[in-house]
PDB file of C-alpha atoms in Angstrom:
ATOM      1  CA  MET X   1     -23.043  13.666   7.661  1.00 47.00           C
ATOM      2  CA  GLN X   2     -25.304  13.198   5.350  1.00 50.00           C
ATOM      3  CA  ASP X   3     -24.829  10.515   2.218  1.00 51.00           C
ATOM      4  CA  PRO X   4     -23.765  12.570  -0.924  1.00 54.00           C
ATOM      5  CA  PHE X   5     -24.876   9.695  -2.939  1.00 54.00           C
ATOM      6  CA  LYS X   6     -28.203   8.853  -1.278  1.00 56.00           C
ATOM      7  CA  GLY X   7     -31.527   9.770  -3.825  1.00 52.00           C
ATOM      8  CA  PHE X   8     -29.669   8.856  -6.727  1.00 49.00           C
ATOM      9  CA  ASN X   9     -30.936   5.016  -6.452  1.00 49.00           C
ATOM     10  CA  ASP X  10     -32.773   3.714  -4.028  1.00 47.00           C
ATOM     11  CA  ASP X  11     -31.688   0.544  -4.385  1.00 48.00           C
ATOM     12  CA  ASP X  12     -28.395   1.265  -2.202  1.00 48.00           C
ATOM     13  CA  ASP X  13     -26.926  -2.507  -2.153  1.00 47.00           C
ATOM     14  CA  GLN X  14     -27.167  -3.011  -6.206  1.00 49.00           C
ATOM     15  CA  ASN X  15     -24.985   0.267  -6.479  1.00 50.00           C
ATOM     16  CA  ASN X  16     -22.639  -0.312  -3.607  1.00 49.00           C
ATOM     17  CA  GLN X  17     -20.913  -3.442  -3.966  1.00 54.00           C
ATOM     18  CA  ASN X  18     -17.224  -2.265  -3.056  1.00 54.00           C
ATOM     19  CA  GLY X  19     -18.427  -1.666   0.950  1.00 55.00           C
ATOM     20  CA  ASN X  20     -18.685   1.193   3.116  1.00 63.00           C
ATOM     21  CA  GLY X  21     -15.734   3.718   3.837  1.00 69.00           C
ATOM     22  CA  PRO X  22     -15.735   6.086   6.468  1.00 70.00           C
ATOM     23  CA  GLN X  23     -18.820   8.027   6.724  1.00 71.00           C
ATOM     24  CA  GLY X  24     -20.429   5.371   4.601  1.00 73.00           C
ATOM     25  CA  LEU X  25     -19.105   6.591   1.290  1.00 77.00           C
ATOM     26  CA  PRO X  26     -18.138   3.999  -0.907  1.00 83.00           C
ATOM     27  CA  LEU X  27     -14.665   2.590  -1.616  1.00 83.00           C
ATOM     28  CA  PRO X  28     -13.205   1.764  -4.998  1.00 88.00           C
ATOM     29  CA  PRO X  29     -13.225  -1.670  -5.846  1.00 89.00           C
ATOM     30  CA  ASN X  30      -9.109  -2.239  -5.023  1.00 91.00           C
ATOM     31  CA  TYR X  31      -9.054  -0.661  -1.756  1.00 93.00           C
ATOM     32  CA  ALA X  32      -8.940  -2.296   1.625  1.00 92.00           C
ATOM     33  CA  THR X  33      -9.863  -1.212   5.086  1.00 92.00           C
ATOM     34  CA  VAL X  34      -8.389  -2.878   8.009  1.00 93.00           C
ATOM     35  CA  VAL X  35      -8.790  -1.735  11.848  1.00 92.00           C
ATOM     36  CA  ASN X  36      -6.811  -2.898  14.926  1.00 92.00           C
ATOM     37  CA  ALA X  37      -8.217  -3.453  18.707  1.00 91.00           C
ATOM     38  CA  ASP X  38      -7.891   0.244  19.645  1.00 92.00           C
ATOM     39  CA  GLY X  39     -10.295   1.155  16.543  1.00 86.00           C
ATOM     40  CA  ASN X  40      -8.034   2.989  14.309  1.00 90.00           C
ATOM     41  CA  MET X  41      -8.635   2.519  10.717  1.00 90.00           C
ATOM     42  CA  ARG X  42      -6.292   2.598   7.642  1.00 92.00           C
ATOM     43  CA  ILE X  43      -7.543   1.977   3.983  1.00 91.00           C
ATOM     44  CA  ALA X  44      -5.098   1.947   1.400  1.00 92.00           C
ATOM     45  CA  LYS X  45      -4.869   0.649  -1.994  1.00 93.00           C
ATOM     46  CA  VAL X  46      -4.496  -3.411  -2.486  1.00 94.00           C
ATOM     47  CA  GLY X  47      -2.206  -3.503  -6.083  1.00 94.00           C
ATOM     48  CA  PHE X  48       0.577  -1.766  -7.847  1.00 95.00           C
ATOM     49  CA  SER X  49       1.251   1.830  -6.432  1.00 94.00           C
ATOM     50  CA  TRP X  50       1.545   4.250  -8.840  1.00 94.00           C
ATOM     51  CA  THR X  51       2.500   7.072  -6.164  1.00 94.00           C
ATOM     52  CA  MET X  52       5.611   4.852  -5.179  1.00 94.00           C
ATOM     53  CA  LEU X  53       6.394   4.714  -8.689  1.00 94.00           C
ATOM     54  CA  VAL X  54       6.527   8.588  -9.211  1.00 94.00           C
ATOM     55  CA  PHE X  55       6.800   9.690  -5.994  1.00 92.00           C
ATOM     56  CA  SER X  56       8.994   7.724  -4.086  1.00 86.00           C
ATOM     57  CA  PRO X  57       9.261   7.950  -0.868  1.00 88.00           C
ATOM     58  CA  PHE X  58       6.897  10.241  -0.291  1.00 93.00           C
ATOM     59  CA  PRO X  59       3.966   8.202   0.293  1.00 94.00           C
ATOM     60  CA  THR X  60       5.753   6.496   2.864  1.00 94.00           C
ATOM     61  CA  ILE X  61       5.945   9.453   4.793  1.00 95.00           C
ATOM     62  CA  PHE X  62       2.315  10.769   3.936  1.00 94.00           C
ATOM     63  CA  ARG X  63       1.155   7.439   5.365  1.00 92.00           C
ATOM     64  CA  ALA X  64       3.712   7.676   8.584  1.00 92.00           C
ATOM     65  CA  ASP X  65       5.237   4.441   7.547  1.00 93.00           C
ATOM     66  CA  TRP X  66       8.560   4.974   9.007  1.00 95.00           C
ATOM     67  CA  TYR X  67       9.629   1.257   9.431  1.00 96.00           C
ATOM     68  CA  ASN X  68       9.126   0.761   5.808  1.00 95.00           C
ATOM     69  CA  LEU X  69      10.880   4.309   4.912  1.00 96.00           C
ATOM     70  CA  LEU X  70      13.657   3.003   6.576  1.00 96.00           C
ATOM     71  CA  CYS X  71      13.821  -0.058   5.192  1.00 95.00           C
ATOM     72  CA  ILE X  72      13.350   1.549   0.995  1.00 95.00           C
ATOM     73  CA  LEU X  73      16.203   3.830   2.064  1.00 95.00           C
ATOM     74  CA  GLY X  74      18.749   1.750   3.498  1.00 96.00           C
ATOM     75  CA  ILE X  75      18.092  -1.042   0.334  1.00 95.00           C
ATOM     76  CA  GLU X  76      18.850   2.143  -2.007  1.00 94.00           C
ATOM     77  CA  LEU X  77      22.055   3.236   0.382  1.00 95.00           C
ATOM     78  CA  GLY X  78      23.449  -0.478   0.306  1.00 95.00           C
ATOM     79  CA  ALA X  79      22.753  -0.910  -3.354  1.00 92.00           C
ATOM     80  CA  SER X  80      24.279   2.648  -4.154  1.00 91.00           C
ATOM     81  CA  MET X  81      27.179   1.984  -2.001  1.00 92.00           C
ATOM     82  CA  LEU X  82      27.479  -1.530  -3.920  1.00 93.00           C
ATOM     83  CA  LEU X  83      27.462   0.137  -7.155  1.00 90.00           C
ATOM     84  CA  VAL X  84      29.999   3.017  -6.531  1.00 89.00           C
ATOM     85  CA  MET X  85      32.619   0.153  -4.825  1.00 91.00           C
ATOM     86  CA  THR X  86      32.190  -1.928  -8.100  1.00 90.00           C
ATOM     87  CA  VAL X  87      31.800   0.428 -11.205  1.00 85.00           C
ATOM     88  CA  SER X  88      34.115   2.822 -13.059  1.00 84.00           C
ATOM     89  CA  VAL X  89      33.806   6.474 -12.247  1.00 82.00           C
ATOM     90  CA  ASN X  90      33.020   6.385 -16.285  1.00 83.00           C
ATOM     91  CA  GLN X  91      30.253   4.080 -16.028  1.00 86.00           C
ATOM     92  CA  LEU X  92      28.640   5.115 -13.191  1.00 86.00           C
ATOM     93  CA  ALA X  93      26.670   8.341 -14.941  1.00 84.00           C
ATOM     94  CA  GLN X  94      25.276   5.778 -16.995  1.00 88.00           C
ATOM     95  CA  VAL X  95      24.513   2.817 -14.642  1.00 88.00           C
ATOM     96  CA  THR X  96      23.070   5.524 -12.162  1.00 88.00           C
ATOM     97  CA  PRO X  97      19.292   6.150 -13.923  1.00 90.00           C
ATOM     98  CA  VAL X  98      18.688   2.459 -14.801  1.00 91.00           C
ATOM     99  CA  LEU X  99      19.116   1.744 -11.170  1.00 90.00           C
ATOM    100  CA  GLN X 100      16.846   4.182  -9.974  1.00 92.00           C
ATOM    101  CA  LEU X 101      14.453   3.450 -12.900  1.00 93.00           C
ATOM    102  CA  VAL X 102      15.036  -0.261 -11.475  1.00 94.00           C
ATOM    103  CA  PHE X 103      14.364   0.627  -7.947  1.00 94.00           C
ATOM    104  CA  TYR X 104      10.987   2.956  -8.804  1.00 95.00           C
ATOM    105  CA  VAL X 105       9.613   0.051 -10.326  1.00 96.00           C
ATOM    106  CA  LEU X 106      10.268  -2.352  -7.358  1.00 95.00           C
ATOM    107  CA  TRP X 107       8.699  -0.271  -4.558  1.00 95.00           C
ATOM    108  CA  GLY X 108       5.524   0.430  -7.096  1.00 95.00           C
ATOM    109  CA  SER X 109       5.057  -3.181  -7.069  1.00 95.00           C
ATOM    110  CA  ILE X 110       5.671  -4.505  -3.739  1.00 95.00           C
ATOM    111  CA  TYR X 111       5.071  -1.125  -0.985  1.00 96.00           C
ATOM    112  CA  ASN X 112       1.400  -1.553  -0.817  1.00 95.00           C
ATOM    113  CA  MET X 113       2.111  -5.303   0.363  1.00 95.00           C
ATOM    114  CA  MET X 114       4.549  -3.954   2.328  1.00 95.00           C
ATOM    115  CA  TYR X 115       2.456  -1.781   4.053  1.00 96.00           C
ATOM    116  CA  PHE X 116      -0.124  -4.302   4.697  1.00 95.00           C
ATOM    117  CA  LYS X 117       2.043  -6.731   6.260  1.00 94.00           C
ATOM    118  CA  HIS X 118       3.726  -4.280   8.588  1.00 95.00           C
ATOM    119  CA  LEU X 119      -0.047  -3.305   9.469  1.00 94.00           C
ATOM    120  CA  PHE X 120      -0.907  -6.995  10.291  1.00 94.00           C
ATOM    121  CA  ASN X 121       2.584  -6.903  12.192  1.00 93.00           C
ATOM    122  CA  ARG X 122       1.238  -4.519  14.163  1.00 93.00           C
ATOM    123  CA  GLY X 123      -2.054  -5.871  15.103  1.00 92.00           C
ATOM    124  CA  PHE X 124      -4.540  -4.646  12.155  1.00 93.00           C
ATOM    125  CA  VAL X 125      -7.007  -7.168  10.622  1.00 93.00           C
ATOM    126  CA  PRO X 126      -9.361  -6.505   7.692  1.00 92.00           C
ATOM    127  CA  ALA X 127     -12.479  -4.559   9.095  1.00 89.00           C
ATOM    128  CA  ASP X 128     -14.656  -6.510   6.778  1.00 88.00           C
ATOM    129  CA  ASP X 129     -15.563  -9.669   4.709  1.00 90.00           C
ATOM    130  CA  ARG X 130     -14.783  -7.614   1.322  1.00 90.00           C
ATOM    131  CA  SER X 131     -11.520  -6.305   2.337  1.00 90.00           C
ATOM    132  CA  ARG X 132     -10.468  -9.696   3.601  1.00 92.00           C
ATOM    133  CA  ASP X 133     -11.422 -11.451   0.407  1.00 92.00           C
ATOM    134  CA  LEU X 134      -9.447  -8.470  -1.391  1.00 93.00           C
ATOM    135  CA  LEU X 135      -6.253  -9.096   0.701  1.00 93.00           C
ATOM    136  CA  THR X 136      -6.403 -13.031   0.540  1.00 93.00           C
ATOM    137  CA  GLN X 137      -6.884 -13.048  -3.066  1.00 93.00           C
ATOM    138  CA  ALA X 138      -3.897 -10.748  -3.270  1.00 92.00           C
ATOM    139  CA  HIS X 139      -1.931 -12.670  -0.994  1.00 91.00           C
ATOM    140  CA  TYR X 140      -1.326 -10.093   1.103  1.00 92.00           C
ATOM    141  CA  TRP X 141      -3.446 -11.522   4.067  1.00 89.00           C
ATOM    142  CA  THR X 142      -3.489 -15.519   5.204  1.00 85.00           C
ATOM    143  CA  GLN X 143      -6.082 -16.667   7.809  1.00 78.00           C
ATOM    144  CA  PRO X 144      -4.299 -16.730  11.313  1.00 72.00           C
ATOM    145  CA  LYS X 145      -4.104 -20.406  12.570  1.00 68.00           C
ATOM    146  CA  GLU X 146      -6.305 -21.538  15.694  1.00 67.00           C
ATOM    147  CA  LYS X 147      -4.433 -22.531  18.327  1.00 61.00           C
TER     148      LYS X 147
END
């Protein structure tokens, strides 16, 4: 595939400080690439997940991240059951939207970290130095200790 950005400026290294994504396309500065031993590659954002804030829990489904989807649904179901058992019926209509907003902000804040941590548990590692530095700086990745 031909690079669509080729020809704008010949000093390609000056403008492409963010590494290369698939087919040599540049990645945004807050995206990291991880790869496993089989060569499977995943690219995801590091930091706050606006899609989880707005569309929770659909990003987990689109990423086929079934483990985190079940964790999120289990925590929300448990909190909802606890809420129903402890709050009167009159207060339930007032408390439920607040609890939903709290969960949306919580999942937006931590979902990308949950996704990367699960990938690391499945054998994925940062694909390049830029991704490793970005994940280390965000405290998503720690260097494994050598034996």
